[in-house]
CSV table of C-alpha atoms in Angstrom, one decimal:
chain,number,residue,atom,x,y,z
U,1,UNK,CA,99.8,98.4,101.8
U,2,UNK,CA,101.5,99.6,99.0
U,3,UNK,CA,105.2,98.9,98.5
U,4,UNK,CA,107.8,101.7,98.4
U,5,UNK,CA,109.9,102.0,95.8
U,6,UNK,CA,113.4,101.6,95.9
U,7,UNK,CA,113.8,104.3,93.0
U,8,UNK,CA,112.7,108.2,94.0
U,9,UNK,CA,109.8,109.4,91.9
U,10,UNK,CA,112.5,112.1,90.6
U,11,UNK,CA,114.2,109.5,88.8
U,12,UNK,CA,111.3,107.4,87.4
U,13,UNK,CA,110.1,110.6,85.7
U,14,UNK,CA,113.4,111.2,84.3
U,15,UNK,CA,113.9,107.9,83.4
U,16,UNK,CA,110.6,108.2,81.7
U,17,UNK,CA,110.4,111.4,80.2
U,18,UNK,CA,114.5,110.4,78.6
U,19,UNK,CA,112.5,107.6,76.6
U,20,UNK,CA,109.8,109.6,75.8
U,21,UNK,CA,111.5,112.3,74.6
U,22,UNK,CA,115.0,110.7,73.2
U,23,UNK,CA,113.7,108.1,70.9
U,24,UNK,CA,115.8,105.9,72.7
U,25,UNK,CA,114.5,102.3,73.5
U,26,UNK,CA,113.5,101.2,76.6
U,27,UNK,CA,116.2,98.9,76.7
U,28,UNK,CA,118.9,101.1,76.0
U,29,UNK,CA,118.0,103.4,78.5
U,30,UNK,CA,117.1,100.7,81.2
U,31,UNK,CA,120.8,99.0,80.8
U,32,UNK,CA,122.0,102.4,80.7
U,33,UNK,CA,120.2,103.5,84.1
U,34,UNK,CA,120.4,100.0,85.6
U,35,UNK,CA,116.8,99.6,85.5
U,36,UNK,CA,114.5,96.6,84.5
U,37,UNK,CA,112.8,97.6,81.0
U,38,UNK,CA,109.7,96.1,82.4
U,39,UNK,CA,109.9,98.5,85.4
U,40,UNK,CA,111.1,101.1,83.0
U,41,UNK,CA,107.8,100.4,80.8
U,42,UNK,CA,105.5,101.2,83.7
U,43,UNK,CA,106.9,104.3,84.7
U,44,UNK,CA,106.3,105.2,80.8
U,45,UNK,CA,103.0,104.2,80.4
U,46,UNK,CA,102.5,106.1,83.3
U,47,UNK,CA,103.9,109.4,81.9
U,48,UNK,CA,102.2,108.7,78.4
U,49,UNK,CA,99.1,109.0,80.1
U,50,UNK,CA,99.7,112.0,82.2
U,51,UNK,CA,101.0,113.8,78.9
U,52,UNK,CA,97.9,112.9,77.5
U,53,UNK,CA,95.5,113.3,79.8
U,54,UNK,CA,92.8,114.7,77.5
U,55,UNK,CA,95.2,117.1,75.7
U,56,UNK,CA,96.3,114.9,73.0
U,57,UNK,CA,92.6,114.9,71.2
U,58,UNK,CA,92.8,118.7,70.8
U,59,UNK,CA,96.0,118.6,68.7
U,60,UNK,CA,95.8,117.7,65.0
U,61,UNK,CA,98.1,114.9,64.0
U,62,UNK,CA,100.8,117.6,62.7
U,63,UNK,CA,100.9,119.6,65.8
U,64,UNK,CA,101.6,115.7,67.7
U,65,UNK,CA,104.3,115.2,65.8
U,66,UNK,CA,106.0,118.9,65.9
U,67,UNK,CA,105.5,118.5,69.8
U,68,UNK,CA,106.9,115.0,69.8
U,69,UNK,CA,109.9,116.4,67.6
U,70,UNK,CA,110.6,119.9,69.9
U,71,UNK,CA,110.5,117.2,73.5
U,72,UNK,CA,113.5,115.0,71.3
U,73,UNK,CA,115.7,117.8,70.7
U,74,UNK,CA,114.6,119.7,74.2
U,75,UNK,CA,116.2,116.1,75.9
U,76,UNK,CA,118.9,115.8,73.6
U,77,UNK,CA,119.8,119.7,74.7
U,78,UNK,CA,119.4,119.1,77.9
U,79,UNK,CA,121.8,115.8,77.3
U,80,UNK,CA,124.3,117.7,75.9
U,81,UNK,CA,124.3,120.7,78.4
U,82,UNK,CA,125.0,118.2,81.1
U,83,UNK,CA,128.0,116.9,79.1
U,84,UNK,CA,129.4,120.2,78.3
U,85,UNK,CA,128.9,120.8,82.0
U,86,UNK,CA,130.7,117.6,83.1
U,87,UNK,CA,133.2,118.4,80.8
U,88,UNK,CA,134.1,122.6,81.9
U,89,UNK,CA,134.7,120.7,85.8
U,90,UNK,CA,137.1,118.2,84.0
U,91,UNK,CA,138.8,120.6,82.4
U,92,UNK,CA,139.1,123.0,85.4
U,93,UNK,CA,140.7,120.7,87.5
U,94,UNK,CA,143.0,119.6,84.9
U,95,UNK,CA,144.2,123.6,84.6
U,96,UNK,CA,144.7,123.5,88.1
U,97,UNK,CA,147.2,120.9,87.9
């Protein structure tokens, strides 16, 4: 019997699709989440092979890296909508002071 995990599968593809995408190392991101790199590692290799399933042969090497350029800056978007989002509830409360 397989073990559950203690982490929902929402978050390991997150988690996974943030180092994928970002750049960032899988240590950085794992002290940042609070999450083992090890554990981290898995749930990366994982992803890297669903990306890939079969797709990544049919793209020339250029193509690879234009779509590995355009998922960076997609997560670093996303990134910095959530702290501009953070940020406009911050600042509303502090106006309703």
């Amino acid at each position: 019997m397989a073990r559950q995990s203690k982490y929902p599968e929402e978050f390991r593809r997150q988690a996974a699709a943030l180092v994928l995408d970002s750049g960032r190392t899988l240590r950085d991101v794992g002290r940042e989440l609070g999450v083992n790199h090890e554990t981290l590692r898995n749930w990366v290799d994982r992803m890297r092979q669903e990306r890939d399933g079969g797709r990544a042969s049919d793209l020339a090497a250029d193509e690879r890296a234009e779509l590995v350029r355009l998922r960076r800056q997609v997560a670093q978007l996303e990134l910095e909508k959530e702290i501009l989002k953070k940020a406009a509830v911050f600042f509303a409360r502090e106006t309703e002071r």
